[in-house]
mmCIF file with all atom_site columns, N, CA and C in Angstrom:
data_model
loop_
_atom_site.group_PDB
_atom_site.id
_atom_site.type_symbol
_atom_site.label_atom_id
_atom_site.label_alt_id
_atom_site.label_comp_id
_atom_site.label_asym_id
_atom_site.label_entity_id
_atom_site.label_seq_id
_atom_site.pdbx_PDB_ins_code
_atom_site.Cartn_x
_atom_site.Cartn_y
_atom_site.Cartn_z
_atom_site.occupancy
_atom_site.B_iso_or_equiv
_atom_site.pdbx_formal_charge
_atom_site.auth_seq_id
_atom_site.auth_comp_id
_atom_site.auth_asym_id
_atom_site.auth_atom_id
_atom_site.pdbx_PDB_model_num
ATOM 1   N N  . UNK A 1 1  ? -7.592  13.262  2.787   1.00 92.00 ? 971  UNK A N  1
ATOM 2   C CA . UNK A 1 1  ? -7.630  11.655  1.790   1.00 92.00 ? 971  UNK A CA 1
ATOM 3   C C  . UNK A 1 1  ? -7.561  10.624  3.250   1.00 92.00 ? 971  UNK A C  1
ATOM 4   N N  . UNK A 1 2  ? -8.829  10.118  2.873   1.00 93.00 ? 972  UNK A N  1
ATOM 5   C CA . UNK A 1 2  ? -9.235  9.392   3.520   1.00 93.00 ? 972  UNK A CA 1
ATOM 6   C C  . UNK A 1 2  ? -8.799  7.895   2.830   1.00 93.00 ? 972  UNK A C  1
ATOM 7   N N  . UNK A 1 3  ? -8.197  6.564   3.367   1.00 96.00 ? 973  UNK A N  1
ATOM 8   C CA . UNK A 1 3  ? -8.709  5.295   2.395   1.00 96.00 ? 973  UNK A CA 1
ATOM 9   C C  . UNK A 1 3  ? -9.239  4.163   3.095   1.00 96.00 ? 973  UNK A C  1
ATOM 10  N N  . UNK A 1 4  ? -9.902  3.372   2.477   1.00 96.00 ? 974  UNK A N  1
ATOM 11  C CA . UNK A 1 4  ? -10.759 2.428   3.299   1.00 96.00 ? 974  UNK A CA 1
ATOM 12  C C  . UNK A 1 4  ? -11.305 1.171   2.222   1.00 96.00 ? 974  UNK A C  1
ATOM 13  N N  . UNK A 1 5  ? -10.529 0.128   2.529   1.00 96.00 ? 975  UNK A N  1
ATOM 14  C CA . UNK A 1 5  ? -10.418 -1.018  2.201   1.00 96.00 ? 975  UNK A CA 1
ATOM 15  C C  . UNK A 1 5  ? -11.733 -1.883  2.623   1.00 96.00 ? 975  UNK A C  1
ATOM 16  N N  . UNK A 1 6  ? -12.398 -2.039  1.839   1.00 96.00 ? 976  UNK A N  1
ATOM 17  C CA . UNK A 1 6  ? -13.637 -3.027  2.210   1.00 96.00 ? 976  UNK A CA 1
ATOM 18  C C  . UNK A 1 6  ? -14.000 -4.413  1.692   1.00 96.00 ? 976  UNK A C  1
ATOM 19  N N  . UNK A 1 7  ? -14.049 -5.317  2.276   1.00 94.00 ? 977  UNK A N  1
ATOM 20  C CA . UNK A 1 7  ? -14.142 -7.103  1.369   1.00 94.00 ? 977  UNK A CA 1
ATOM 21  C C  . UNK A 1 7  ? -15.725 -6.851  0.908   1.00 94.00 ? 977  UNK A C  1
ATOM 22  N N  . UNK A 1 8  ? -16.486 -7.924  0.177   1.00 91.00 ? 978  UNK A N  1
ATOM 23  C CA . UNK A 1 8  ? -17.041 -8.062  -0.317  1.00 91.00 ? 978  UNK A CA 1
ATOM 24  C C  . UNK A 1 8  ? -18.725 -8.111  0.346   1.00 91.00 ? 978  UNK A C  1
ATOM 25  N N  . UNK A 1 9  ? -18.256 -8.790  1.960   1.00 93.00 ? 979  UNK A N  1
ATOM 26  C CA . UNK A 1 9  ? -19.181 -8.884  2.841   1.00 93.00 ? 979  UNK A CA 1
ATOM 27  C C  . UNK A 1 9  ? -19.556 -7.166  3.897   1.00 93.00 ? 979  UNK A C  1
ATOM 28  N N  . UNK A 1 10 ? -18.880 -6.471  3.368   1.00 95.00 ? 980  UNK A N  1
ATOM 29  C CA . UNK A 1 10 ? -18.880 -4.967  4.013   1.00 95.00 ? 980  UNK A CA 1
ATOM 30  C C  . UNK A 1 10 ? -17.429 -5.039  5.185   1.00 95.00 ? 980  UNK A C  1
ATOM 31  N N  . UNK A 1 11 ? -16.916 -5.720  5.007   1.00 96.00 ? 981  UNK A N  1
ATOM 32  C CA . UNK A 1 11 ? -16.239 -5.848  6.507   1.00 96.00 ? 981  UNK A CA 1
ATOM 33  C C  . UNK A 1 11 ? -14.897 -4.927  6.194   1.00 96.00 ? 981  UNK A C  1
ATOM 34  N N  . UNK A 1 12 ? -14.210 -3.656  6.631   1.00 96.00 ? 982  UNK A N  1
ATOM 35  C CA . UNK A 1 12 ? -13.469 -3.323  6.588   1.00 96.00 ? 982  UNK A CA 1
ATOM 36  C C  . UNK A 1 12 ? -12.409 -3.884  6.854   1.00 96.00 ? 982  UNK A C  1
ATOM 37  N N  . UNK A 1 13 ? -11.308 -3.974  5.781   1.00 94.00 ? 983  UNK A N  1
ATOM 38  C CA . UNK A 1 13 ? -9.943  -4.820  6.139   1.00 94.00 ? 983  UNK A CA 1
ATOM 39  C C  . UNK A 1 13 ? -8.910  -3.733  6.507   1.00 94.00 ? 983  UNK A C  1
ATOM 40  N N  . UNK A 1 14 ? -8.940  -2.746  6.017   1.00 96.00 ? 984  UNK A N  1
ATOM 41  C CA . UNK A 1 14 ? -8.069  -1.362  6.318   1.00 96.00 ? 984  UNK A CA 1
ATOM 42  C C  . UNK A 1 14 ? -8.551  -0.079  6.563   1.00 96.00 ? 984  UNK A C  1
ATOM 43  N N  . UNK A 1 15 ? -8.015  0.566   6.732   1.00 95.00 ? 985  UNK A N  1
ATOM 44  C CA . UNK A 1 15 ? -8.601  2.222   6.988   1.00 95.00 ? 985  UNK A CA 1
ATOM 45  C C  . UNK A 1 15 ? -7.183  3.033   7.375   1.00 95.00 ? 985  UNK A C  1
ATOM 46  N N  . UNK A 1 16 ? -7.076  4.132   6.961   1.00 95.00 ? 986  UNK A N  1
ATOM 47  C CA . UNK A 1 16 ? -5.996  5.550   7.197   1.00 95.00 ? 986  UNK A CA 1
ATOM 48  C C  . UNK A 1 16 ? -6.102  6.085   8.296   1.00 95.00 ? 986  UNK A C  1
ATOM 49  N N  . UNK A 1 17 ? -7.568  6.204   9.269   1.00 89.00 ? 987  UNK A N  1
ATOM 50  C CA . UNK A 1 17 ? -8.179  6.910   9.862   1.00 89.00 ? 987  UNK A CA 1
ATOM 51  C C  . UNK A 1 17 ? -8.123  6.365   10.790  1.00 89.00 ? 987  UNK A C  1
ATOM 52  N N  . UNK A 1 18 ? -9.164  5.505   11.109  1.00 89.00 ? 988  UNK A N  1
ATOM 53  C CA . UNK A 1 18 ? -9.128  4.860   12.460  1.00 89.00 ? 988  UNK A CA 1
ATOM 54  C C  . UNK A 1 18 ? -9.513  3.296   12.126  1.00 89.00 ? 988  UNK A C  1
ATOM 55  N N  . UNK A 1 19 ? -9.303  2.501   13.231  1.00 94.00 ? 989  UNK A N  1
ATOM 56  C CA . UNK A 1 19 ? -8.917  1.153   13.807  1.00 94.00 ? 989  UNK A CA 1
ATOM 57  C C  . UNK A 1 19 ? -9.876  0.209   12.817  1.00 94.00 ? 989  UNK A C  1
ATOM 58  N N  . UNK A 1 20 ? -10.095 -0.920  11.927  1.00 95.00 ? 990  UNK A N  1
ATOM 59  C CA . UNK A 1 20 ? -10.572 -1.360  11.202  1.00 95.00 ? 990  UNK A CA 1
ATOM 60  C C  . UNK A 1 20 ? -11.774 -2.210  12.044  1.00 95.00 ? 990  UNK A C  1
ATOM 61  N N  . UNK A 1 21 ? -11.230 -2.877  13.238  1.00 95.00 ? 991  UNK A N  1
ATOM 62  C CA . UNK A 1 21 ? -11.984 -3.618  13.643  1.00 95.00 ? 991  UNK A CA 1
ATOM 63  C C  . UNK A 1 21 ? -12.942 -3.177  15.156  1.00 95.00 ? 991  UNK A C  1
ATOM 64  N N  . UNK A 1 22 ? -12.827 -1.716  14.677  1.00 93.00 ? 992  UNK A N  1
ATOM 65  C CA . UNK A 1 22 ? -13.822 -1.051  15.593  1.00 93.00 ? 992  UNK A CA 1
ATOM 66  C C  . UNK A 1 22 ? -15.234 0.079   14.576  1.00 93.00 ? 992  UNK A C  1
ATOM 67  N N  . UNK A 1 23 ? -14.863 -0.304  13.512  1.00 92.00 ? 993  UNK A N  1
ATOM 68  C CA . UNK A 1 23 ? -15.560 0.008   12.258  1.00 92.00 ? 993  UNK A CA 1
ATOM 69  C C  . UNK A 1 23 ? -16.926 -0.719  12.318  1.00 92.00 ? 993  UNK A C  1
ATOM 70  N N  . UNK A 1 24 ? -18.266 -0.737  12.106  1.00 92.00 ? 994  UNK A N  1
ATOM 71  C CA . UNK A 1 24 ? -19.495 -1.233  12.277  1.00 92.00 ? 994  UNK A CA 1
ATOM 72  C C  . UNK A 1 24 ? -19.186 -1.463  10.265  1.00 92.00 ? 994  UNK A C  1
ATOM 73  N N  . UNK A 1 25 ? -19.946 -2.445  10.227  1.00 96.00 ? 995  UNK A N  1
ATOM 74  C CA . UNK A 1 25 ? -20.400 -3.029  8.699   1.00 96.00 ? 995  UNK A CA 1
ATOM 75  C C  . UNK A 1 25 ? -20.137 -2.348  7.231   1.00 96.00 ? 995  UNK A C  1
ATOM 76  N N  . UNK A 1 26 ? -19.325 -1.977  6.175   1.00 95.00 ? 996  UNK A N  1
ATOM 77  C CA . UNK A 1 26 ? -19.927 -0.765  5.649   1.00 95.00 ? 996  UNK A CA 1
ATOM 78  C C  . UNK A 1 26 ? -21.104 -1.590  4.236   1.00 95.00 ? 996  UNK A C  1
ATOM 79  N N  . UNK A 1 27 ? -21.442 -2.227  4.674   1.00 94.00 ? 997  UNK A N  1
ATOM 80  C CA . UNK A 1 27 ? -22.070 -3.707  3.547   1.00 94.00 ? 997  UNK A CA 1
ATOM 81  C C  . UNK A 1 27 ? -23.096 -2.396  2.502   1.00 94.00 ? 997  UNK A C  1
ATOM 82  N N  . UNK A 1 28 ? -23.969 -1.567  3.504   1.00 96.00 ? 998  UNK A N  1
ATOM 83  C CA . UNK A 1 28 ? -24.882 -0.521  3.197   1.00 96.00 ? 998  UNK A CA 1
ATOM 84  C C  . UNK A 1 28 ? -24.741 0.173   2.463   1.00 96.00 ? 998  UNK A C  1
ATOM 85  N N  . UNK A 1 29 ? -23.948 0.830   2.220   1.00 96.00 ? 999  UNK A N  1
ATOM 86  C CA . UNK A 1 29 ? -22.796 2.466   2.233   1.00 96.00 ? 999  UNK A CA 1
ATOM 87  C C  . UNK A 1 29 ? -23.293 2.772   0.596   1.00 96.00 ? 999  UNK A C  1
ATOM 88  N N  . UNK A 1 30 ? -24.157 3.855   0.536   1.00 97.00 ? 1000 UNK A N  1
ATOM 89  C CA . UNK A 1 30 ? -24.383 4.167   -0.868  1.00 97.00 ? 1000 UNK A CA 1
ATOM 90  C C  . UNK A 1 30 ? -23.572 3.765   -1.706  1.00 97.00 ? 1000 UNK A C  1
ATOM 91  N N  . UNK A 1 31 ? -22.301 4.512   -1.328  1.00 97.00 ? 1001 UNK A N  1
ATOM 92  C CA . UNK A 1 31 ? -21.220 4.435   -2.405  1.00 97.00 ? 1001 UNK A CA 1
ATOM 93  C C  . UNK A 1 31 ? -20.611 3.114   -3.009  1.00 97.00 ? 1001 UNK A C  1
ATOM 94  N N  . UNK A 1 32 ? -20.704 1.712   -2.071  1.00 97.00 ? 1002 UNK A N  1
ATOM 95  C CA . UNK A 1 32 ? -20.344 0.790   -2.050  1.00 97.00 ? 1002 UNK A CA 1
ATOM 96  C C  . UNK A 1 32 ? -21.477 0.102   -2.719  1.00 97.00 ? 1002 UNK A C  1
ATOM 97  N N  . UNK A 1 33 ? -22.685 0.034   -2.340  1.00 97.00 ? 1003 UNK A N  1
ATOM 98  C CA . UNK A 1 33 ? -23.966 -0.205  -3.503  1.00 97.00 ? 1003 UNK A CA 1
ATOM 99  C C  . UNK A 1 33 ? -23.712 -0.440  -4.629  1.00 97.00 ? 1003 UNK A C  1
ATOM 100 N N  . UNK A 1 34 ? -23.593 0.918   -4.877  1.00 97.00 ? 1004 UNK A N  1
ATOM 101 C CA . UNK A 1 34 ? -23.212 1.747   -6.220  1.00 97.00 ? 1004 UNK A CA 1
ATOM 102 C C  . UNK A 1 34 ? -21.959 0.757   -6.962  1.00 97.00 ? 1004 UNK A C  1
ATOM 103 N N  . UNK A 1 35 ? -20.909 1.207   -6.642  1.00 97.00 ? 1005 UNK A N  1
ATOM 104 C CA . UNK A 1 35 ? -19.182 0.345   -7.033  1.00 97.00 ? 1005 UNK A CA 1
ATOM 105 C C  . UNK A 1 35 ? -20.252 -0.750  -7.397  1.00 97.00 ? 1005 UNK A C  1
ATOM 106 N N  . UNK A 1 36 ? -20.809 -1.639  -6.360  1.00 94.00 ? 1006 UNK A N  1
ATOM 107 C CA . UNK A 1 36 ? -21.265 -3.415  -6.572  1.00 94.00 ? 1006 UNK A CA 1
ATOM 108 C C  . UNK A 1 36 ? -21.820 -3.380  -7.794  1.00 94.00 ? 1006 UNK A C  1
ATOM 109 N N  . UNK A 1 37 ? -22.705 -2.876  -8.028  1.00 94.00 ? 1007 UNK A N  1
ATOM 110 C CA . UNK A 1 37 ? -23.428 -2.749  -9.665  1.00 94.00 ? 1007 UNK A CA 1
ATOM 111 C C  . UNK A 1 37 ? -22.924 -2.217  -10.685 1.00 94.00 ? 1007 UNK A C  1
ATOM 112 N N  . UNK A 1 38 ? -22.072 -1.206  -10.605 1.00 96.00 ? 1008 UNK A N  1
ATOM 113 C CA . UNK A 1 38 ? -21.420 -0.442  -11.833 1.00 96.00 ? 1008 UNK A CA 1
ATOM 114 C C  . UNK A 1 38 ? -20.057 -0.528  -12.052 1.00 96.00 ? 1008 UNK A C  1
ATOM 115 N N  . UNK A 1 39 ? -19.585 -0.686  -10.684 1.00 95.00 ? 1009 UNK A N  1
ATOM 116 C CA . UNK A 1 39 ? -17.960 -0.485  -10.412 1.00 95.00 ? 1009 UNK A CA 1
ATOM 117 C C  . UNK A 1 39 ? -17.009 0.311   -10.239 1.00 95.00 ? 1009 UNK A C  1
ATOM 118 N N  . UNK A 1 40 ? -18.427 1.370   -9.954  1.00 97.00 ? 1010 UNK A N  1
ATOM 119 C CA . UNK A 1 40 ? -17.958 2.742   -8.801  1.00 97.00 ? 1010 UNK A CA 1
ATOM 120 C C  . UNK A 1 40 ? -18.960 3.225   -8.759  1.00 97.00 ? 1010 UNK A C  1
ATOM 121 N N  . UNK A 1 41 ? -18.983 3.880   -7.432  1.00 98.00 ? 1011 UNK A N  1
ATOM 122 C CA . UNK A 1 41 ? -19.851 4.904   -6.618  1.00 98.00 ? 1011 UNK A CA 1
ATOM 123 C C  . UNK A 1 41 ? -19.016 6.445   -6.103  1.00 98.00 ? 1011 UNK A C  1
ATOM 124 N N  . UNK A 1 42 ? -20.283 6.937   -5.799  1.00 98.00 ? 1012 UNK A N  1
ATOM 125 C CA . UNK A 1 42 ? -19.930 8.063   -5.291  1.00 98.00 ? 1012 UNK A CA 1
ATOM 126 C C  . UNK A 1 42 ? -21.050 8.518   -4.087  1.00 98.00 ? 1012 UNK A C  1
ATOM 127 N N  . UNK A 1 43 ? -20.780 9.583   -3.401  1.00 98.00 ? 1013 UNK A N  1
ATOM 128 C CA . UNK A 1 43 ? -21.824 9.903   -2.346  1.00 98.00 ? 1013 UNK A CA 1
ATOM 129 C C  . UNK A 1 43 ? -21.535 10.981  -1.663  1.00 98.00 ? 1013 UNK A C  1
ATOM 130 N N  . UNK A 1 44 ? -22.277 11.995  -1.227  1.00 97.00 ? 1014 UNK A N  1
ATOM 131 C CA . UNK A 1 44 ? -21.939 12.918  -0.396  1.00 97.00 ? 1014 UNK A CA 1
ATOM 132 C C  . UNK A 1 44 ? -22.893 12.750  1.225   1.00 97.00 ? 1014 UNK A C  1
ATOM 133 N N  . UNK A 1 45 ? -22.111 12.464  1.793   1.00 95.00 ? 1015 UNK A N  1
ATOM 134 C CA . UNK A 1 45 ? -23.139 12.408  3.345   1.00 95.00 ? 1015 UNK A CA 1
ATOM 135 C C  . UNK A 1 45 ? -22.111 12.395  4.466   1.00 95.00 ? 1015 UNK A C  1
ATOM 136 N N  . UNK A 1 46 ? -22.988 12.653  5.589   1.00 93.00 ? 1016 UNK A N  1
ATOM 137 C CA . UNK A 1 46 ? -22.300 12.782  6.992   1.00 93.00 ? 1016 UNK A CA 1
ATOM 138 C C  . UNK A 1 46 ? -21.867 11.675  7.129   1.00 93.00 ? 1016 UNK A C  1
ATOM 139 N N  . UNK A 1 47 ? -20.204 11.437  7.844   1.00 85.00 ? 1017 UNK A N  1
ATOM 140 C CA . UNK A 1 47 ? -19.559 10.120  8.487   1.00 85.00 ? 1017 UNK A CA 1
ATOM 141 C C  . UNK A 1 47 ? -19.364 10.756  9.646   1.00 85.00 ? 1017 UNK A C  1
ATOM 142 N N  . UNK A 1 48 ? -20.484 9.061   10.061  1.00 80.00 ? 1018 UNK A N  1
ATOM 143 C CA . UNK A 1 48 ? -20.396 9.188   11.613  1.00 80.00 ? 1018 UNK A CA 1
ATOM 144 C C  . UNK A 1 48 ? -19.396 8.727   12.322  1.00 80.00 ? 1018 UNK A C  1
ATOM 145 N N  . UNK A 1 49 ? -17.959 8.476   11.853  1.00 77.00 ? 1019 UNK A N  1
ATOM 146 C CA . UNK A 1 49 ? -17.171 7.971   12.458  1.00 77.00 ? 1019 UNK A CA 1
ATOM 147 C C  . UNK A 1 49 ? -16.577 9.289   12.765  1.00 77.00 ? 1019 UNK A C  1
ATOM 148 N N  . UNK A 1 50 ? -16.162 10.293  11.567  1.00 80.00 ? 1020 UNK A N  1
ATOM 149 C CA . UNK A 1 50 ? -15.258 10.967  11.810  1.00 80.00 ? 1020 UNK A CA 1
ATOM 150 C C  . UNK A 1 50 ? -16.207 12.358  12.056  1.00 80.00 ? 1020 UNK A C  1
ATOM 151 N N  . UNK A 1 51 ? -17.548 12.034  12.493  1.00 88.00 ? 1021 UNK A N  1
ATOM 152 C CA . UNK A 1 51 ? -18.524 13.376  12.753  1.00 88.00 ? 1021 UNK A CA 1
ATOM 153 C C  . UNK A 1 51 ? -18.031 14.544  11.930  1.00 88.00 ? 1021 UNK A C  1
ATOM 154 N N  . UNK A 1 52 ? -18.032 14.560  10.418  1.00 91.00 ? 1022 UNK A N  1
ATOM 155 C CA . UNK A 1 52 ? -18.555 15.769  9.283   1.00 91.00 ? 1022 UNK A CA 1
ATOM 156 C C  . UNK A 1 52 ? -18.786 15.345  8.387   1.00 91.00 ? 1022 UNK A C  1
ATOM 157 N N  . UNK A 1 53 ? -19.041 15.995  7.339   1.00 95.00 ? 1023 UNK A N  1
ATOM 158 C CA . UNK A 1 53 ? -19.703 15.801  6.098   1.00 95.00 ? 1023 UNK A CA 1
ATOM 159 C C  . UNK A 1 53 ? -18.785 15.186  5.168   1.00 95.00 ? 1023 UNK A C  1
ATOM 160 N N  . UNK A 1 54 ? -18.592 14.501  3.864   1.00 94.00 ? 1024 UNK A N  1
ATOM 161 C CA . UNK A 1 54 ? -17.695 13.765  3.475   1.00 94.00 ? 1024 UNK A CA 1
ATOM 162 C C  . UNK A 1 54 ? -18.063 13.291  1.844   1.00 94.00 ? 1024 UNK A C  1
ATOM 163 N N  . UNK A 1 55 ? -17.342 13.127  1.046   1.00 97.00 ? 1025 UNK A N  1
ATOM 164 C CA . UNK A 1 55 ? -17.266 12.895  -0.322  1.00 97.00 ? 1025 UNK A CA 1
ATOM 165 C C  . UNK A 1 55 ? -17.155 11.745  -0.584  1.00 97.00 ? 1025 UNK A C  1
ATOM 166 N N  . UNK A 1 56 ? -17.301 10.554  -0.904  1.00 97.00 ? 1026 UNK A N  1
ATOM 167 C CA . UNK A 1 56 ? -17.164 8.904   -1.390  1.00 97.00 ? 1026 UNK A CA 1
ATOM 168 C C  . UNK A 1 56 ? -16.554 8.544   -2.259  1.00 97.00 ? 1026 UNK A C  1
ATOM 169 N N  . UNK A 1 57 ? -15.936 8.062   -2.695  1.00 98.00 ? 1027 UNK A N  1
ATOM 170 C CA . UNK A 1 57 ? -15.704 7.365   -4.107  1.00 98.00 ? 1027 UNK A CA 1
ATOM 171 C C  . UNK A 1 57 ? -15.367 6.299   -3.710  1.00 98.00 ? 1027 UNK A C  1
ATOM 172 N N  . UNK A 1 58 ? -16.154 5.050   -4.522  1.00 98.00 ? 1028 UNK A N  1
ATOM 173 C CA . UNK A 1 58 ? -15.636 3.378   -4.284  1.00 98.00 ? 1028 UNK A CA 1
ATOM 174 C C  . UNK A 1 58 ? -15.318 2.716   -5.412  1.00 98.00 ? 1028 UNK A C  1
ATOM 175 N N  . UNK A 1 59 ? -14.470 1.959   -5.475  1.00 97.00 ? 1029 UNK A N  1
ATOM 176 C CA . UNK A 1 59 ? -14.701 1.442   -6.837  1.00 97.00 ? 1029 UNK A CA 1
ATOM 177 C C  . UNK A 1 59 ? -14.036 -0.220  -6.789  1.00 97.00 ? 1029 UNK A C  1
ATOM 178 N N  . UNK A 1 60 ? -14.856 -1.154  -7.466  1.00 95.00 ? 1030 UNK A N  1
ATOM 179 C CA . UNK A 1 60 ? -14.816 -2.608  -7.165  1.00 95.00 ? 1030 UNK A CA 1
ATOM 180 C C  . UNK A 1 60 ? -13.240 -2.784  -7.467  1.00 95.00 ? 1030 UNK A C  1
ATOM 181 N N  . UNK A 1 61 ? -12.806 -3.414  -7.016  1.00 94.00 ? 1031 UNK A N  1
ATOM 182 C CA . UNK A 1 61 ? -11.574 -4.548  -7.773  1.00 94.00 ? 1031 UNK A CA 1
ATOM 183 C C  . UNK A 1 61 ? -11.888 -5.928  -7.805  1.00 94.00 ? 1031 UNK A C  1
ATOM 184 N N  . UNK A 1 62 ? -11.692 -6.502  -8.889  1.00 87.00 ? 1032 UNK A N  1
ATOM 185 C CA . UNK A 1 62 ? -12.390 -7.732  -8.972  1.00 87.00 ? 1032 UNK A CA 1
ATOM 186 C C  . UNK A 1 62 ? -10.933 -8.429  -9.979  1.00 87.00 ? 1032 UNK A C  1
ATOM 187 N N  . UNK A 1 63 ? -10.489 -9.577  -9.017  1.00 73.00 ? 1033 UNK A N  1
ATOM 188 C CA . UNK A 1 63 ? -9.554  -10.087 -8.946  1.00 73.00 ? 1033 UNK A CA 1
ATOM 189 C C  . UNK A 1 63 ? -9.886  -11.932 -9.299  1.00 73.00 ? 1033 UNK A C  1
ATOM 190 N N  . UNK A 1 64 ? -8.413  -12.168 -10.197 1.00 70.00 ? 1034 UNK A N  1
ATOM 191 C CA . UNK A 1 64 ? -9.085  -13.892 -10.724 1.00 70.00 ? 1034 UNK A CA 1
ATOM 192 C C  . UNK A 1 64 ? -9.141  -14.908 -9.869  1.00 70.00 ? 1034 UNK A C  1
ATOM 193 N N  . UNK A 1 65 ? -7.881  -14.166 -8.244  1.00 67.00 ? 1035 UNK A N  1
ATOM 194 C CA . UNK A 1 65 ? -8.441  -15.673 -7.243  1.00 67.00 ? 1035 UNK A CA 1
ATOM 195 C C  . UNK A 1 65 ? -9.195  -15.560 -5.836  1.00 67.00 ? 1035 UNK A C  1
ATOM 196 N N  . UNK A 1 66 ? -9.828  -13.569 -6.281  1.00 71.00 ? 1036 UNK A N  1
ATOM 197 C CA . UNK A 1 66 ? -10.771 -13.577 -5.490  1.00 71.00 ? 1036 UNK A CA 1
ATOM 198 C C  . UNK A 1 66 ? -11.404 -13.253 -5.445  1.00 71.00 ? 1036 UNK A C  1
ATOM 199 N N  . UNK A 1 67 ? -12.356 -12.686 -4.701  1.00 78.00 ? 1037 UNK A N  1
ATOM 200 C CA . UNK A 1 67 ? -13.674 -12.090 -4.244  1.00 78.00 ? 1037 UNK A CA 1
ATOM 201 C C  . UNK A 1 67 ? -14.061 -10.987 -4.728  1.00 78.00 ? 1037 UNK A C  1
ATOM 202 N N  . UNK A 1 68 ? -14.787 -10.081 -5.340  1.00 80.00 ? 1038 UNK A N  1
ATOM 203 C CA . UNK A 1 68 ? -14.283 -8.758  -5.285  1.00 80.00 ? 1038 UNK A CA 1
ATOM 204 C C  . UNK A 1 68 ? -14.264 -7.748  -4.380  1.00 80.00 ? 1038 UNK A C  1
ATOM 205 N N  . UNK A 1 69 ? -13.835 -6.858  -3.710  1.00 92.00 ? 1039 UNK A N  1
ATOM 206 C CA . UNK A 1 69 ? -12.891 -5.735  -2.781  1.00 92.00 ? 1039 UNK A CA 1
ATOM 207 C C  . UNK A 1 69 ? -13.560 -4.109  -3.326  1.00 92.00 ? 1039 UNK A C  1
ATOM 208 N N  . UNK A 1 70 ? -13.548 -3.346  -2.285  1.00 96.00 ? 1040 UNK A N  1
ATOM 209 C CA . UNK A 1 70 ? -13.466 -2.666  -3.044  1.00 96.00 ? 1040 UNK A CA 1
ATOM 210 C C  . UNK A 1 70 ? -12.760 -1.212  -2.305  1.00 96.00 ? 1040 UNK A C  1
ATOM 211 N N  . UNK A 1 71 ? -11.968 -0.566  -3.138  1.00 97.00 ? 1041 UNK A N  1
ATOM 212 C CA . UNK A 1 71 ? -11.082 0.732   -2.278  1.00 97.00 ? 1041 UNK A CA 1
ATOM 213 C C  . UNK A 1 71 ? -12.532 1.924   -2.047  1.00 97.00 ? 1041 UNK A C  1
ATOM 214 N N  . UNK A 1 72 ? -11.896 2.835   -1.337  1.00 97.00 ? 1042 UNK A N  1
ATOM 215 C CA . UNK A 1 72 ? -12.740 3.504   -1.021  1.00 97.00 ? 1042 UNK A CA 1
ATOM 216 C C  . UNK A 1 72 ? -12.282 4.914   -0.531  1.00 97.00 ? 1042 UNK A C  1
ATOM 217 N N  . UNK A 1 73 ? -11.981 6.017   -1.653  1.00 97.00 ? 1043 UNK A N  1
ATOM 218 C CA . UNK A 1 73 ? -11.749 7.375   -0.717  1.00 97.00 ? 1043 UNK A CA 1
ATOM 219 C C  . UNK A 1 73 ? -12.572 8.379   -0.414  1.00 97.00 ? 1043 UNK A C  1
ATOM 220 N N  . UNK A 1 74 ? -12.066 9.096   0.506   1.00 96.00 ? 1044 UNK A N  1
ATOM 221 C CA . UNK A 1 74 ? -13.627 10.346  0.577   1.00 96.00 ? 1044 UNK A CA 1
ATOM 222 C C  . UNK A 1 74 ? -12.181 11.233  1.461   1.00 96.00 ? 1044 UNK A C  1
ATOM 223 N N  . UNK A 1 75 ? -13.094 12.076  1.211   1.00 95.00 ? 1045 UNK A N  1
ATOM 224 C CA . UNK A 1 75 ? -12.530 13.918  1.502   1.00 95.00 ? 1045 UNK A CA 1
ATOM 225 C C  . UNK A 1 75 ? -13.595 14.582  2.148   1.00 95.00 ? 1045 UNK A C  1
ATOM 226 N N  . UNK A 1 76 ? -12.778 15.154  3.318   1.00 92.00 ? 1046 UNK A N  1
ATOM 227 C CA . UNK A 1 76 ? -13.748 15.779  4.424   1.00 92.00 ? 1046 UNK A CA 1
ATOM 228 C C  . UNK A 1 76 ? -14.226 17.837  3.738   1.00 92.00 ? 1046 UNK A C  1
ATOM 229 N N  . UNK A 1 77 ? -15.482 17.728  3.288   1.00 89.00 ? 1047 UNK A N  1
ATOM 230 C CA . UNK A 1 77 ? -16.268 18.552  3.060   1.00 89.00 ? 1047 UNK A CA 1
ATOM 231 C C  . UNK A 1 77 ? -16.201 19.809  3.895   1.00 89.00 ? 1047 UNK A C  1
#
């Protein structure tokens, strides 16, 4: 399982597989767009980073002292 933490602007803050500073902005990823609207989101799609088909699940994390962030879990298919 891969774990990714993304801020509200789409900047990858942490990732269990890749260096965040080398990753492109995730603002428009379908699972994150859905999580922004509904609290959680999911998608089946190809990962350009890992070069394989993946299942993604994202959850919006809301805190009193911070803007929303997202935790995204993904599994290869």
